[in-house]
Coordinates of C-alpha atoms in Angstrom, one line a residue:
Chain R
X1 CA 2.5 -27.0 -17.4
X2 CA 2.4 -23.4 -18.5
X3 CA 1.4 -22.5 -22.1
X4 CA 2.1 -19.1 -23.4
X5 CA 0.0 -18.6 -26.5
X6 CA 0.6 -15.8 -29.0
X7 CA 1.1 -13.1 -26.3
X8 CA 1.3 -9.5 -27.6
X9 CA 1.8 -6.4 -25.7
X10 CA 2.6 -2.9 -26.8
X11 CA 3.1 0.4 -25.0
X12 CA 1.7 3.1 -27.4
X13 CA 3.6 2.5 -30.6
X14 CA 6.4 0.4 -29.0
X15 CA 5.8 -3.3 -29.6
X16 CA 7.2 -5.2 -26.7
X17 CA 5.8 -8.7 -27.2
X18 CA 4.8 -9.7 -30.7
X19 CA 3.0 -13.1 -30.7
X20 CA 5.2 -14.8 -28.1
X21 CA 4.5 -18.5 -27.7
X22 CA 6.3 -21.2 -25.8
X23 CA 5.6 -23.6 -23.0
X24 CA 7.1 -24.6 -19.7
X25 CA 6.9 -28.3 -19.1
X26 CA 6.6 -29.7 -15.6
X27 CA 9.9 -29.9 -13.7
X28 CA 11.7 -27.9 -16.3
X29 CA 13.3 -24.5 -16.1
X30 CA 13.0 -22.3 -19.1
X31 CA 15.3 -19.4 -19.6
X32 CA 14.3 -16.3 -21.5
X33 CA 17.4 -14.6 -22.6
X34 CA 17.7 -11.2 -24.1
X35 CA 19.3 -7.8 -23.8
X36 CA 18.1 -5.3 -21.3
X37 CA 14.9 -3.5 -22.2
X38 CA 13.6 -6.2 -24.6
X39 CA 10.5 -6.8 -22.4
X40 CA 11.5 -9.9 -20.4
X41 CA 10.0 -8.5 -17.2
X42 CA 6.9 -7.4 -19.1
X43 CA 6.6 -11.0 -20.3
X44 CA 6.6 -12.3 -16.7
X45 CA 4.2 -9.7 -15.4
X46 CA 1.9 -10.2 -18.4
X47 CA 1.9 -14.0 -17.8
X48 CA 0.5 -13.4 -14.3
X49 CA -2.1 -10.9 -15.2
X50 CA -0.3 -8.0 -13.6
X51 CA -0.2 -6.2 -17.0
X52 CA -3.1 -6.3 -19.4
X53 CA -2.0 -7.9 -22.7
X54 CA -3.3 -6.8 -26.1
X55 CA -3.9 -10.3 -27.3
X56 CA -3.0 -13.9 -26.6
X57 CA -3.3 -16.0 -23.5
X58 CA -1.4 -17.9 -20.8
X59 CA -2.7 -21.2 -19.5
X60 CA -1.6 -22.6 -16.2
X61 CA -2.4 -26.3 -15.8
X62 CA -5.4 -25.9 -18.2
X63 CA -6.7 -22.6 -16.6
X64 CA -6.6 -19.6 -18.8
X65 CA -5.5 -16.3 -17.3
X66 CA -7.6 -14.3 -19.8
X67 CA -10.8 -16.2 -19.0
X68 CA -10.3 -16.1 -15.3
X69 CA -12.0 -13.9 -12.7
X70 CA -9.9 -11.9 -10.2
X71 CA -10.5 -14.7 -7.7
X72 CA -9.3 -17.4 -10.1
X73 CA -6.2 -15.3 -11.0
X74 CA -5.3 -15.1 -7.3
X75 CA -5.7 -18.9 -7.0
X76 CA -3.3 -19.3 -10.0
X77 CA -0.8 -16.8 -8.4
X78 CA -0.7 -18.9 -5.2
X79 CA 1.0 -21.6 -7.3
X80 CA 3.7 -19.2 -8.4
X81 CA 6.7 -17.9 -6.5
X82 CA 8.2 -14.7 -8.0
X83 CA 11.6 -13.3 -7.4
X84 CA 11.7 -9.7 -8.5
X85 CA 14.7 -8.1 -10.1
X86 CA 14.6 -5.4 -7.4
X87 CA 13.6 -8.0 -4.8
X88 CA 10.5 -6.0 -3.8
X89 CA 10.9 -6.8 -0.2
X90 CA 8.6 -4.9 2.2
X91 CA 10.9 -2.3 3.8
X92 CA 8.6 -1.8 6.7
X93 CA 8.9 -5.5 7.7
X94 CA 12.0 -7.5 8.8
X95 CA 13.1 -10.6 7.0
X96 CA 11.0 -12.9 9.1
X97 CA 7.8 -10.9 8.5
X98 CA 8.6 -10.6 4.8
X99 CA 8.8 -14.4 4.4
X100 CA 6.0 -15.2 6.8
X101 CA 3.5 -12.8 5.2
X102 CA 2.1 -15.2 2.5
X103 CA 1.9 -18.0 5.2
X104 CA -0.1 -15.7 7.5
X105 CA -2.3 -14.6 4.7
X106 CA -3.0 -17.9 3.0
X107 CA -2.6 -20.7 5.6
X108 CA -4.0 -21.5 9.0
X109 CA -0.6 -22.4 10.4
X110 CA 0.0 -21.6 14.0
X111 CA 2.7 -19.1 15.0
X112 CA 5.0 -22.0 16.0
X113 CA 4.5 -23.7 12.7
X114 CA 5.2 -20.5 10.8
X115 CA 8.3 -20.0 12.8
X116 CA 9.5 -23.5 12.0
X117 CA 8.8 -23.0 8.3
X118 CA 10.6 -19.7 8.3
X119 CA 13.7 -21.2 9.9
X120 CA 13.6 -24.0 7.3
X121 CA 13.4 -21.5 4.4
X122 CA 16.2 -19.4 5.8
X123 CA 18.3 -22.5 6.1
X124 CA 17.6 -23.4 2.5
X125 CA 18.8 -20.0 1.2
X126 CA 21.7 -19.8 3.6
X127 CA 20.3 -16.9 5.6
X128 CA 19.8 -18.5 9.0
X129 CA 20.1 -16.1 11.8
X130 CA 19.1 -13.1 9.8
X131 CA 15.4 -13.2 10.5
X132 CA 15.3 -10.0 12.5
X133 CA 17.2 -7.8 10.1
X134 CA 15.4 -5.3 7.9
X135 CA 15.9 -5.2 4.1
X136 CA 17.8 -1.8 4.4
X137 CA 20.6 -3.5 6.3
X138 CA 21.0 -6.4 3.8
X139 CA 23.3 -6.4 0.8
X140 CA 21.9 -6.8 -2.7
X141 CA 22.8 -10.5 -2.8
X142 CA 21.3 -11.2 0.6
X143 CA 18.1 -9.4 -0.4
X144 CA 17.9 -11.7 -3.4
X145 CA 18.2 -14.7 -1.2
X146 CA 15.5 -13.5 1.1
X147 CA 13.3 -12.8 -1.9
X148 CA 13.9 -16.5 -3.0
X149 CA 12.9 -17.6 0.5
X150 CA 9.7 -15.5 0.4
X151 CA 8.9 -16.9 -3.1
X152 CA 9.2 -20.4 -1.7
X153 CA 7.0 -19.8 1.4
X154 CA 3.9 -21.3 -0.1
X155 CA 5.8 -24.2 -1.7
X156 CA 4.8 -23.1 -5.2
X157 CA 4.6 -25.3 -8.2
X158 CA 6.3 -22.7 -10.4
X159 CA 9.1 -20.3 -9.7
X160 CA 9.7 -17.1 -11.7
X161 CA 13.0 -15.4 -11.5
X162 CA 13.4 -11.9 -12.9
X163 CA 17.1 -11.2 -13.5
X164 CA 18.2 -13.2 -10.5
X165 CA 21.9 -12.5 -10.8
X166 CA 21.9 -8.9 -12.2
X167 CA 24.1 -6.6 -10.2
X168 CA 25.6 -9.3 -8.0
X169 CA 29.3 -9.9 -7.6
X170 CA 30.7 -13.2 -9.0
X171 CA 30.7 -15.0 -5.7
X172 CA 27.1 -14.1 -4.9
X173 CA 26.1 -14.9 -8.5
X174 CA 27.5 -18.4 -8.1
X175 CA 25.6 -18.7 -4.8
X176 CA 22.3 -17.7 -6.4
X177 CA 22.8 -19.9 -9.5
X178 CA 23.7 -22.8 -7.1
X179 CA 20.5 -22.1 -5.2
X180 CA 18.3 -22.1 -8.3
X181 CA 19.9 -25.4 -9.4
X182 CA 19.4 -26.9 -5.9
X183 CA 15.8 -25.8 -5.8
X184 CA 15.1 -27.3 -9.1
X185 CA 16.3 -30.7 -7.8
X186 CA 14.9 -30.5 -4.3
X187 CA 11.5 -28.9 -5.0
X188 CA 11.1 -30.4 -8.5
X189 CA 9.4 -27.1 -9.3
X190 CA 9.3 -25.7 -12.9
X191 CA 9.6 -22.1 -13.8
X192 CA 11.1 -19.4 -15.9
X193 CA 14.3 -17.4 -15.5
X194 CA 14.6 -14.2 -17.4
X195 CA 18.1 -12.9 -17.7
X196 CA 20.6 -11.2 -20.0
X197 CA 23.4 -13.2 -18.5
X198 CA 24.5 -16.0 -20.8
X199 CA 26.4 -17.8 -18.0
X200 CA 23.4 -17.9 -15.8
X201 CA 21.2 -19.0 -18.7
X202 CA 23.6 -21.8 -19.5
X203 CA 23.9 -22.9 -15.9
X204 CA 20.2 -23.2 -15.0
X205 CA 18.2 -23.6 -18.2
X206 CA 16.7 -26.8 -19.5
X207 CA 15.6 -24.8 -22.5
X208 CA 16.7 -21.4 -23.6
X209 CA 14.6 -18.9 -25.6
X210 CA 15.8 -15.7 -27.0
X211 CA 13.5 -12.6 -26.8
X212 CA 14.4 -9.9 -29.3
X213 CA 12.3 -7.2 -31.0
X214 CA 9.2 -8.7 -29.4
X215 CA 9.7 -12.1 -31.0
X216 CA 10.8 -15.2 -29.1
X217 CA 13.0 -18.0 -30.6
X218 CA 14.2 -21.2 -29.1
X219 CA 18.0 -21.6 -29.1
X220 CA 19.1 -24.8 -30.7
X221 CA 22.0 -26.9 -29.5
X222 CA 24.3 -25.5 -32.1
X223 CA 23.4 -21.9 -31.3
X224 CA 24.0 -22.7 -27.6
X225 CA 27.4 -24.1 -28.4
X226 CA 28.2 -21.0 -30.4
X227 CA 27.2 -18.9 -27.4
X228 CA 29.4 -21.1 -25.2
Chain Z
X1 CA -9.5 13.1 -17.4
X2 CA -12.6 15.2 -16.7
X3 CA -13.8 16.1 -13.3
X4 CA -16.7 13.7 -13.3
X5 CA -14.6 10.7 -14.2
X6 CA -12.0 11.7 -11.6
X7 CA -14.7 11.8 -9.0
X8 CA -16.1 8.5 -10.1
X9 CA -12.7 6.9 -10.0
X10 CA -12.1 8.3 -6.6
X11 CA -15.3 6.9 -5.2
X12 CA -14.7 3.6 -7.0
X13 CA -11.3 3.4 -5.3
X14 CA -12.9 4.1 -2.0
X15 CA -15.6 1.5 -2.3
X16 CA -13.1 -1.0 -3.7
X17 CA -10.9 -0.5 -0.6
X18 CA -13.7 -0.6 2.0
X19 CA -16.4 -3.0 0.7
X20 CA -14.2 -6.0 0.6
X21 CA -14.1 -9.2 2.6
X22 CA -11.7 -9.0 5.5
X23 CA -11.0 -10.6 8.8
X24 CA -10.3 -8.6 11.9
X25 CA -7.8 -11.1 13.3
X26 CA -5.5 -10.6 10.4
X27 CA -6.0 -6.8 10.0
X28 CA -6.2 -5.6 13.6
X29 CA -2.5 -5.0 14.0
X30 CA -2.3 -3.0 10.8
X31 CA -5.4 -1.0 11.9
X32 CA -3.8 -0.3 15.3
X33 CA -0.6 0.8 13.6
X34 CA -2.5 3.3 11.6
X35 CA -4.4 4.5 14.7
X36 CA -1.0 5.1 16.3
X37 CA 0.4 6.7 13.2
X38 CA -2.5 9.1 12.7
X39 CA -3.7 9.5 16.3
X40 CA -0.7 9.4 18.7
X41 CA 1.9 10.8 16.3
X42 CA -0.4 13.7 15.3
X43 CA -1.2 14.5 18.9
X44 CA 1.6 17.0 19.7
X45 CA 0.9 19.2 16.7
X46 CA -2.9 19.0 17.2
X47 CA -2.5 20.1 20.8
X48 CA -0.4 23.1 19.8
X49 CA -2.7 24.1 17.0
X50 CA -5.8 23.7 19.2
X51 CA -4.3 25.7 22.0
X52 CA -3.8 28.7 19.7
X53 CA -7.2 28.2 18.1
X54 CA -8.7 28.5 21.6
X55 CA -6.6 31.6 22.4
X56 CA -7.4 33.4 19.2
X57 CA -11.1 32.5 19.6
X58 CA -11.3 34.0 23.1
X59 CA -9.4 37.1 22.2
X60 CA -11.5 37.9 19.1
X61 CA -14.8 37.0 20.7
X62 CA -14.1 39.1 23.7
X63 CA -13.1 42.0 21.3
X64 CA -16.4 41.7 19.5
X65 CA -18.8 41.3 22.4
X66 CA -17.2 42.9 25.4
X67 CA -19.3 45.8 26.8
X68 CA -22.3 45.1 24.6
X69 CA -23.4 41.7 25.9
X70 CA -23.2 39.6 29.2
X71 CA -19.8 38.1 29.7
X72 CA -21.0 34.5 29.8
X73 CA -21.9 34.9 26.1
X74 CA -18.1 34.7 25.4
X75 CA -18.0 31.2 26.8
X76 CA -21.1 30.2 24.8
X77 CA -19.7 31.7 21.5
X78 CA -16.3 30.2 21.9
X79 CA -17.7 26.8 22.9
X80 CA -20.1 26.5 19.9
X81 CA -17.5 27.9 17.5
X82 CA -14.9 25.4 18.6
X83 CA -17.3 22.4 18.6
X84 CA -19.1 23.1 15.4
X85 CA -16.4 24.4 13.2
X86 CA -12.9 25.1 14.4
X87 CA -12.1 21.9 16.2
X88 CA -13.2 19.5 13.4
X89 CA -11.9 21.5 10.5
X90 CA -8.5 22.5 11.8
X91 CA -7.8 19.0 13.1
X92 CA -8.8 17.6 9.8
X93 CA -6.6 20.0 7.8
X94 CA -3.7 19.3 10.1
X95 CA -4.2 15.5 9.7
X96 CA -4.5 16.0 5.9
X97 CA -1.1 17.8 5.8
X98 CA 0.6 15.2 8.0
X99 CA -1.0 11.9 7.1
X100 CA -2.5 12.1 3.6
X101 CA 1.0 13.1 2.3
X102 CA 2.8 10.4 4.2
X103 CA 0.3 7.7 3.1
X104 CA 0.7 8.8 -0.5
X105 CA 4.5 8.8 -0.2
X106 CA 4.6 5.4 1.5
X107 CA 2.2 3.7 -0.9
X108 CA 3.8 5.5 -3.9
X109 CA 7.2 4.3 -2.9
X110 CA 5.8 0.8 -2.6
X111 CA 4.4 1.1 -6.1
X112 CA 7.7 2.2 -7.7
X113 CA 9.7 -0.4 -5.9
X114 CA 7.3 -3.2 -7.0
X115 CA 6.1 -4.0 -3.5
X116 CA 2.5 -3.6 -4.6
X117 CA 3.2 -5.9 -7.5
X118 CA 4.7 -8.4 -5.0
X119 CA 1.5 -8.3 -2.9
X120 CA -0.6 -9.0 -6.1
X121 CA 1.7 -11.9 -7.1
X122 CA 1.4 -13.3 -3.6
X123 CA -2.4 -13.2 -4.1
X124 CA -2.8 -10.6 -1.4
X125 CA -5.3 -7.9 -2.4
X126 CA -3.4 -4.6 -2.0
X127 CA -6.6 -2.7 -1.5
X128 CA -7.4 -4.8 1.6
X129 CA -3.8 -5.0 2.8
X130 CA -2.8 -1.3 2.4
X131 CA -5.9 0.9 2.1
X132 CA -8.4 -0.7 4.4
X133 CA -6.3 -0.4 7.6
X134 CA -5.5 3.2 6.7
X135 CA -9.1 4.2 6.2
X136 CA -10.3 2.4 9.3
X137 CA -7.4 3.7 11.4
X138 CA -8.0 7.3 10.3
X139 CA -11.8 6.8 10.9
X140 CA -11.1 5.8 14.5
X141 CA -8.3 8.3 15.2
X142 CA -9.6 11.5 13.7
X143 CA -12.8 11.9 15.9
X144 CA -10.8 11.2 19.0
X145 CA -8.2 13.8 18.0
X146 CA -11.0 16.2 17.3
X147 CA -12.5 15.8 20.8
X148 CA -9.0 16.2 22.3
X149 CA -8.4 19.3 20.3
X150 CA -11.8 20.8 21.4
X151 CA -11.1 20.1 25.0
X152 CA -7.6 21.6 24.7
X153 CA -9.0 24.7 23.0
X154 CA -11.8 25.2 25.5
X155 CA -9.6 24.7 28.5
X156 CA -7.0 27.2 27.3
X157 CA -9.6 29.7 26.2
X158 CA -11.3 29.4 29.7
X159 CA -7.9 29.9 31.4
X160 CA -7.1 32.9 29.2
X161 CA -10.5 34.4 30.0
X162 CA -10.0 33.9 33.7
X163 CA -6.4 35.2 34.0
X164 CA -6.3 37.9 31.3
X165 CA -9.8 39.1 30.7
X166 CA -11.2 39.0 34.2
X167 CA -14.0 36.5 33.3
X168 CA -14.2 34.0 36.2
X169 CA -14.2 30.3 35.3
X170 CA -17.7 30.0 36.6
X171 CA -19.0 32.6 34.2
X172 CA -17.2 31.2 31.2
X173 CA -18.4 27.7 32.2
X174 CA -22.0 29.0 32.6
X175 CA -22.0 30.3 29.0
X176 CA -20.4 27.1 27.8
X177 CA -22.8 24.7 29.4
X178 CA -25.9 26.7 29.4
X179 CA -25.8 27.1 25.7
X180 CA -24.5 23.6 25.0
X181 CA -26.5 21.7 22.4
X182 CA -25.7 18.0 21.8
X183 CA -26.3 18.6 18.1
X184 CA -23.3 21.0 18.0
X185 CA -20.9 18.5 19.5
X186 CA -22.2 15.5 17.6
X187 CA -22.5 17.5 14.4
X188 CA -18.8 18.4 14.6
X189 CA -18.0 14.8 15.4
X190 CA -20.0 13.6 12.3
X191 CA -18.0 16.0 10.2
X192 CA -14.8 14.6 11.4
X193 CA -16.0 11.1 10.5
X194 CA -16.6 12.2 6.9
X195 CA -13.3 14.0 6.9
X196 CA -11.4 10.9 8.0
X197 CA -12.7 9.0 5.0
X198 CA -11.6 11.6 2.4
X199 CA -8.2 12.2 4.0
X200 CA -7.2 8.5 4.1
X201 CA -8.7 7.8 0.7
X202 CA -6.8 10.7 -0.9
X203 CA -3.5 9.5 0.6
X204 CA -4.1 5.9 -0.6
X205 CA -5.5 6.9 -4.0
X206 CA -2.7 9.2 -5.1
X207 CA -0.1 6.7 -3.7
X208 CA -1.6 3.9 -5.8
X209 CA -1.7 6.0 -8.9
X210 CA 2.1 6.7 -8.9
X211 CA 3.9 5.6 -12.0
X212 CA 7.6 6.4 -12.4
X213 CA 10.0 7.4 -9.7
X214 CA 10.9 9.8 -6.8
X215 CA 9.5 12.9 -8.6
X216 CA 6.1 11.3 -9.1
X217 CA 6.0 10.1 -5.4
X218 CA 6.6 13.8 -4.4
X219 CA 3.9 14.9 -6.7
X220 CA 1.5 12.3 -5.4
X221 CA 2.1 13.5 -1.8
X222 CA 1.3 17.1 -2.8
X223 CA -1.8 16.1 -4.7
X224 CA -3.0 14.0 -1.8
X225 CA -2.8 16.9 0.6
X226 CA -4.3 19.4 -1.8
X227 CA -7.2 17.1 -2.7
X228 CA -7.8 16.0 0.9
X229 CA -7.9 19.7 2.0
X230 CA -10.3 20.7 -0.7
X231 CA -12.6 17.7 -0.1
X232 CA -12.6 18.5 3.7
X233 CA -13.8 22.0 3.0
X234 CA -16.4 20.8 0.5
X235 CA -17.7 18.2 2.9
X236 CA -17.7 20.7 5.7
X237 CA -20.1 22.8 3.8
X238 CA -22.3 19.8 2.8
X239 CA -22.5 18.3 6.3
X240 CA -23.2 21.8 7.8
X241 CA -26.0 22.2 5.3
X242 CA -27.5 18.9 6.3
X243 CA -27.1 19.2 10.1
X244 CA -27.2 22.9 10.8
X245 CA -28.8 24.2 7.6

């Protein structure tokens, strides 16, 4: 379970997060909805200690990020797979090396085992046969799928998706949404999806929160129906 | 930021990048890639520069001493000049221009495209993953490049002396070897080791500090070259003071 407790973050005079609190229960996918520029990505990065927060804390399975040393934070991050909005694939590496990197760094798997795992992950995201391509030669949607495969490499307990469908065509959007839904069932992993897309939020979220003006509010059933 | 805190931050960045647990098995390919990038890819330009350094040295030395001193002095003077000063410093300045800027641009681009954040989130220390191989790679490649540059400069200056100044190879070589001091050669080499550290650290440091977009990446590349070049000259003086002072 992840508990976000009273998280606040400001950039100079701009308050981005103002006492944000919610929790992500095991095996549930929480959607944080909000217009562009409201601080959804800041929220995700702050949760993982990439950005220093002004106050508040995030607790992963009882371990506080604020009270953790750098080593402990790295241990927490190994439990999290993160799909960046811009995919953040390493452009000097091909698809195979991008996905295999966390396996090479954090496991003692043999090359053969890594290759097997890699093929399995590419199958899961529907990118089999694309292992030798470089990110520059992939479309935006394909990059997103590779980014999901990389996020899954260490079999994480939590998956964070930052705007997973932004900028994709409707067909690719359906494919990515389907993948998120399938992963939720097959991996039973919990996580957070931040998006400004209502359709995506409705399709994947067990709970939906609205982030606006730094404050977060849970959407009730009636509000969800109104949105629908 | 004042000068002292900037220097402190730079040294902290260096020590954070180098004094860190790492395993050769996982890092060797990235180190070798940097050796290739800094060493092999810089070789053509270094050979050209060193050739002209040798030629200019022999022409100017001959102009200054011809007629007033024995001709073997030309070999001795060119040899010591190249080994102590010109070889290490010009190689380092060329590598600064070529490699510090490319390191800053590459790492800066990784910063703005969130690739460094991705490393952090995958629990991979970016200092170890990005900086360490670059610093070690440059530390290996630069002294080798310096020796190659010195050989290139001395061979060409010897050839020019033989064919255009009428100084036989034997006479040039007599001056070169008779007045050869190991301290000159190893002092120059020691300089290049220090230079390699500031060149790679400048490239990585300014790349890491990039915030924003393409404009900041360009600015980081420029700052990396300027800083590396200045630090090379400062270190040149300090090391010369210790070894030859």
